[in-house]
Each structure stands twice: as C-alpha cells, then as structure tokens.
Amino acid sequence: IWARLAKKIGHSKTYTIGLASYGVSLLFSVFIVDAFQYYLVSILNGVSGSSFLIMLSPVFADCYDEIAVKIKKHQQTTLIGIRNVFVRISVVIQSFIIAIIYALTYYDPGDESHQFEALLGLRIIQGLIPFIVCIVGALIFYKWFDLKGTKKQELTLKLRELGL
C-alpha cells in the first residue's frame, strides 16, 4: 500500500502523511477504555506506523545522496553513526519526560489512592506527547525537506556524473 502511494506522490509526501497519521493514531491511545478499543488502536498504529517506518529508508537515502554530491564522496556509515547518537540522546530525553510525568501524577504502583492520576500520566506518555512530537515533526519535515521533483532529478544526474 505505502510503496504504491510513494510511487504516485513521492517518498517525502508519503513520509509526511505516515508521520502525521501515526501521530493521530497515537492520540487515540488517550481514549482507550477497554480491550477492543486497544486492539483497534493497535491495528491503526501498526498500519500508520508502518508507512512512517517504510518511508524512512528512502528519505534517508535521498539525504545521503545529497551529502554525497556536496562532498563528492559517500559517507553513509558516518552519517548512520551520527543519526544513532541522536537516537540515543532521544532515549535519554524520553526517560526524563517519563520520570517528570510520573512525578507530576504521583505514580506509585503500590498506592491505589492515586490510580486516576497514574492512569492520566500513562495516557499522556502513550498518547498526547507522541502525538505532539509526530505532528510537529511532520510539519517541520513537510516545510523544510526540499528533495522533491526537479531538485531530486538534478541530484540523481549529479550522482551519475560523479560516478557515485
């Protein structure tokens, strides 16, 4: 499904649609009250999340190609290493956000008196914050990712000229 859509409208638009739809599907996690809703939201998360993840590789490939043209040399391994540093930093930031939300909602697994606040904290962590991050990311990507159309074709020609 997503590969066909990417052929019609391009990798970057499909990536943006996937990231935004994934964010919206994550927002539905805030409203889950029973197992059936959980299953429906999980299916929606899987479908929308797969579009985002499938398009990640072609988008990265376009970025790597642009850098290769600028420096006239392929540097994928270095770029993947830099990307992994940012992934690790995001895990640390995520841990701090979870700790802050738990502290604000008085999360204590042994104390049942704060059950509502704990549930609210979990819903914020699983739904609201990921929704905001995905929507902001999709908007930023849509606005500033410019490897589309003629620029992408020119990039491909330059790669061929350089023999990369």
mmCIF file of C-alpha atoms in Angstrom:
data_model
loop_
_atom_site.group_PDB
_atom_site.id
_atom_site.type_symbol
_atom_site.label_atom_id
_atom_site.label_comp_id
_atom_site.label_asym_id
_atom_site.label_seq_id
_atom_site.Cartn_x
_atom_site.Cartn_y
_atom_site.Cartn_z
ATOM 1 C CA ILE A 1 0.000 0.000 0.000
ATOM 2 C CA TRP A 2 2.611 2.530 1.074
ATOM 3 C CA ALA A 3 5.047 1.727 -1.729
ATOM 4 C CA ARG A 4 2.286 2.312 -4.288
ATOM 5 C CA LEU A 5 1.387 5.598 -2.671
ATOM 6 C CA ALA A 6 5.055 6.622 -2.669
ATOM 7 C CA LYS A 7 5.292 5.932 -6.406
ATOM 8 C CA LYS A 8 2.301 8.203 -7.014
ATOM 9 C CA ILE A 9 3.041 11.124 -4.714
ATOM 10 C CA GLY A 10 6.704 10.688 -3.746
ATOM 11 C CA HIS A 11 8.667 9.496 -0.733
ATOM 12 C CA SER A 12 8.635 12.761 1.165
ATOM 13 C CA LYS A 13 4.869 13.280 0.956
ATOM 14 C CA THR A 14 4.223 9.658 1.903
ATOM 15 C CA TYR A 15 6.617 10.025 4.841
ATOM 16 C CA THR A 16 4.845 13.192 5.975
ATOM 17 C CA ILE A 17 1.418 11.568 5.671
ATOM 18 C CA GLY A 18 2.685 8.497 7.529
ATOM 19 C CA LEU A 19 4.201 10.505 10.369
ATOM 20 C CA ALA A 20 1.104 12.687 10.772
ATOM 21 C CA SER A 21 -1.281 9.718 10.630
ATOM 22 C CA TYR A 22 0.893 7.842 13.115
ATOM 23 C CA GLY A 23 0.687 10.816 15.460
ATOM 24 C CA VAL A 24 -3.099 10.918 15.169
ATOM 25 C CA SER A 25 -3.359 7.170 15.765
ATOM 26 C CA LEU A 26 -1.181 7.541 18.870
ATOM 27 C CA LEU A 27 -3.526 10.234 20.155
ATOM 28 C CA PHE A 28 -6.316 7.643 20.189
ATOM 29 C CA SER A 29 -4.373 5.889 22.974
ATOM 30 C CA VAL A 30 -5.578 8.624 25.314
ATOM 31 C CA PHE A 31 -9.180 7.456 24.934
ATOM 32 C CA ILE A 32 -8.787 3.664 25.288
ATOM 33 C CA VAL A 33 -11.071 2.198 27.950
ATOM 34 C CA ASP A 34 -11.387 -1.491 27.014
ATOM 35 C CA ALA A 35 -9.553 -4.311 25.252
ATOM 36 C CA PHE A 36 -11.481 -3.981 21.981
ATOM 37 C CA GLN A 37 -10.509 -0.329 21.647
ATOM 38 C CA TYR A 38 -6.939 -1.270 22.464
ATOM 39 C CA TYR A 39 -6.899 -3.782 19.600
ATOM 40 C CA LEU A 40 -8.398 -1.291 17.158
ATOM 41 C CA VAL A 41 -5.920 1.414 18.111
ATOM 42 C CA SER A 42 -3.051 -1.092 17.900
ATOM 43 C CA ILE A 43 -4.057 -2.049 14.358
ATOM 44 C CA LEU A 44 -4.288 1.612 13.388
ATOM 45 C CA ASN A 45 -0.899 2.283 14.998
ATOM 46 C CA GLY A 46 0.604 -0.610 13.048
ATOM 47 C CA VAL A 47 -0.782 0.488 9.696
ATOM 48 C CA SER A 48 0.108 4.153 10.100
ATOM 49 C CA GLY A 49 3.433 3.444 11.808
ATOM 50 C CA SER A 50 4.467 1.114 9.008
ATOM 51 C CA SER A 51 4.122 3.914 6.446
ATOM 52 C CA PHE A 52 6.361 6.137 8.523
ATOM 53 C CA LEU A 53 8.962 3.388 9.019
ATOM 54 C CA ILE A 54 8.864 2.100 5.428
ATOM 55 C CA MET A 55 9.491 5.575 4.020
ATOM 56 C CA LEU A 56 12.320 6.282 6.444
ATOM 57 C CA SER A 57 14.912 4.418 4.351
ATOM 58 C CA PRO A 58 14.141 6.148 1.015
ATOM 59 C CA VAL A 59 14.140 9.547 2.709
ATOM 60 C CA PHE A 60 17.482 8.825 4.378
ATOM 61 C CA ALA A 61 18.848 7.586 1.046
ATOM 62 C CA ASP A 62 17.891 10.887 -0.587
ATOM 63 C CA CYS A 63 19.627 12.805 2.208
ATOM 64 C CA TYR A 64 22.739 10.650 1.938
ATOM 65 C CA ASP A 65 22.803 11.204 -1.827
ATOM 66 C CA GLU A 66 22.597 14.968 -1.387
ATOM 67 C CA ILE A 67 25.516 14.913 1.041
ATOM 68 C CA ALA A 68 27.494 12.631 -1.300
ATOM 69 C CA VAL A 69 27.055 15.149 -4.128
ATOM 70 C CA LYS A 70 28.159 18.033 -1.902
ATOM 71 C CA ILE A 71 31.317 16.325 -0.613
ATOM 72 C CA LYS A 72 31.834 14.143 -3.722
ATOM 73 C CA LYS A 73 32.148 11.015 -1.605
ATOM 74 C CA HIS A 74 29.775 8.522 0.046
ATOM 75 C CA GLN A 75 29.746 8.724 3.845
ATOM 76 C CA GLN A 76 26.760 6.567 4.824
ATOM 77 C CA THR A 77 28.460 4.853 7.755
ATOM 78 C CA THR A 78 29.492 8.160 9.312
ATOM 79 C CA LEU A 79 26.006 9.575 8.812
ATOM 80 C CA ILE A 80 24.397 6.477 10.324
ATOM 81 C CA GLY A 81 26.691 6.847 13.336
ATOM 82 C CA ILE A 82 25.665 10.486 13.761
ATOM 83 C CA ARG A 83 21.999 9.502 13.425
ATOM 84 C CA ASN A 84 22.457 6.821 16.097
ATOM 85 C CA VAL A 85 23.920 9.388 18.502
ATOM 86 C CA PHE A 86 20.731 11.427 18.151
ATOM 87 C CA VAL A 87 18.612 8.298 18.615
ATOM 88 C CA ARG A 88 20.434 7.558 21.875
ATOM 89 C CA ILE A 89 20.011 11.152 23.036
ATOM 90 C CA SER A 90 16.284 10.905 22.324
ATOM 91 C CA VAL A 91 16.068 7.805 24.545
ATOM 92 C CA VAL A 92 17.603 9.783 27.415
ATOM 93 C CA ILE A 93 15.193 12.689 26.823
ATOM 94 C CA GLN A 94 12.278 10.251 26.695
ATOM 95 C CA SER A 95 13.335 8.765 30.036
ATOM 96 C CA PHE A 96 13.405 12.217 31.625
ATOM 97 C CA ILE A 97 9.953 13.042 30.233
ATOM 98 C CA ILE A 98 8.548 9.796 31.635
ATOM 99 C CA ALA A 99 10.130 10.491 35.032
ATOM 100 C CA ILE A 100 8.694 14.020 35.073
ATOM 101 C CA ILE A 101 5.195 12.807 34.132
ATOM 102 C CA TYR A 102 5.360 10.080 36.796
ATOM 103 C CA ALA A 103 6.432 12.636 39.406
ATOM 104 C CA LEU A 104 3.670 15.064 38.412
ATOM 105 C CA THR A 105 0.982 12.370 38.518
ATOM 106 C CA TYR A 106 2.184 10.787 41.772
ATOM 107 C CA TYR A 107 2.751 7.395 40.169
ATOM 108 C CA ASP A 108 3.270 4.717 42.794
ATOM 109 C CA PRO A 109 2.465 1.142 41.733
ATOM 110 C CA GLY A 110 1.628 0.131 45.296
ATOM 111 C CA ASP A 111 -0.662 3.062 46.116
ATOM 112 C CA GLU A 112 -4.216 2.775 44.805
ATOM 113 C CA SER A 113 -5.330 6.205 46.028
ATOM 114 C CA HIS A 114 -3.672 7.926 43.039
ATOM 115 C CA GLN A 115 -4.995 5.496 40.444
ATOM 116 C CA PHE A 116 -6.695 8.200 38.331
ATOM 117 C CA GLU A 117 -3.583 10.389 38.251
ATOM 118 C CA ALA A 118 -1.401 7.414 37.347
ATOM 119 C CA LEU A 119 -3.731 6.464 34.502
ATOM 120 C CA LEU A 120 -3.748 10.058 33.295
ATOM 121 C CA GLY A 121 0.056 10.068 33.329
ATOM 122 C CA LEU A 122 0.203 6.860 31.297
ATOM 123 C CA ARG A 123 -2.246 8.286 28.765
ATOM 124 C CA ILE A 124 -0.166 11.430 28.438
ATOM 125 C CA ILE A 125 3.011 9.382 27.950
ATOM 126 C CA GLN A 126 1.474 6.945 25.458
ATOM 127 C CA GLY A 127 -0.785 9.302 23.541
ATOM 128 C CA LEU A 128 -0.521 13.037 23.986
ATOM 129 C CA ILE A 129 3.238 13.605 23.952
ATOM 130 C CA PRO A 130 3.903 11.245 20.996
ATOM 131 C CA PHE A 131 1.033 12.919 19.106
ATOM 132 C CA ILE A 132 2.563 16.359 19.602
ATOM 133 C CA VAL A 133 6.055 15.175 18.625
ATOM 134 C CA CYS A 134 4.802 13.392 15.485
ATOM 135 C CA ILE A 135 2.652 16.299 14.299
ATOM 136 C CA VAL A 136 5.409 18.858 14.897
ATOM 137 C CA GLY A 137 7.905 16.548 13.165
ATOM 138 C CA ALA A 138 5.596 16.065 10.176
ATOM 139 C CA LEU A 139 5.062 19.819 9.839
ATOM 140 C CA ILE A 140 8.794 20.545 10.061
ATOM 141 C CA PHE A 141 9.584 17.817 7.547
ATOM 142 C CA TYR A 142 6.864 18.990 5.151
ATOM 143 C CA LYS A 143 8.034 22.592 5.299
ATOM 144 C CA TRP A 144 11.807 22.164 5.089
ATOM 145 C CA PHE A 145 12.528 18.883 3.306
ATOM 146 C CA ASP A 146 13.193 20.061 -0.236
ATOM 147 C CA LEU A 147 14.458 16.957 -2.060
ATOM 148 C CA LYS A 148 11.429 16.757 -4.315
ATOM 149 C CA GLY A 149 10.700 16.989 -8.022
ATOM 150 C CA THR A 150 13.338 18.728 -10.130
ATOM 151 C CA LYS A 151 15.834 19.084 -7.290
ATOM 152 C CA LYS A 152 15.768 15.318 -6.771
ATOM 153 C CA GLN A 153 16.187 14.710 -10.519
ATOM 154 C CA GLU A 154 19.145 17.116 -10.640
ATOM 155 C CA LEU A 155 20.663 15.310 -7.673
ATOM 156 C CA THR A 156 20.352 11.962 -9.469
ATOM 157 C CA LEU A 157 22.054 13.400 -12.557
ATOM 158 C CA LYS A 158 24.915 14.825 -10.482
ATOM 159 C CA LEU A 159 25.385 11.444 -8.778
ATOM 160 C CA ARG A 160 25.670 9.761 -12.171
ATOM 161 C CA GLU A 161 28.127 12.391 -13.406
ATOM 162 C CA LEU A 162 30.300 11.865 -10.339
ATOM 163 C CA GLY A 163 30.051 8.084 -10.679
ATOM 164 C CA LEU A 164 28.676 7.676 -7.174
#
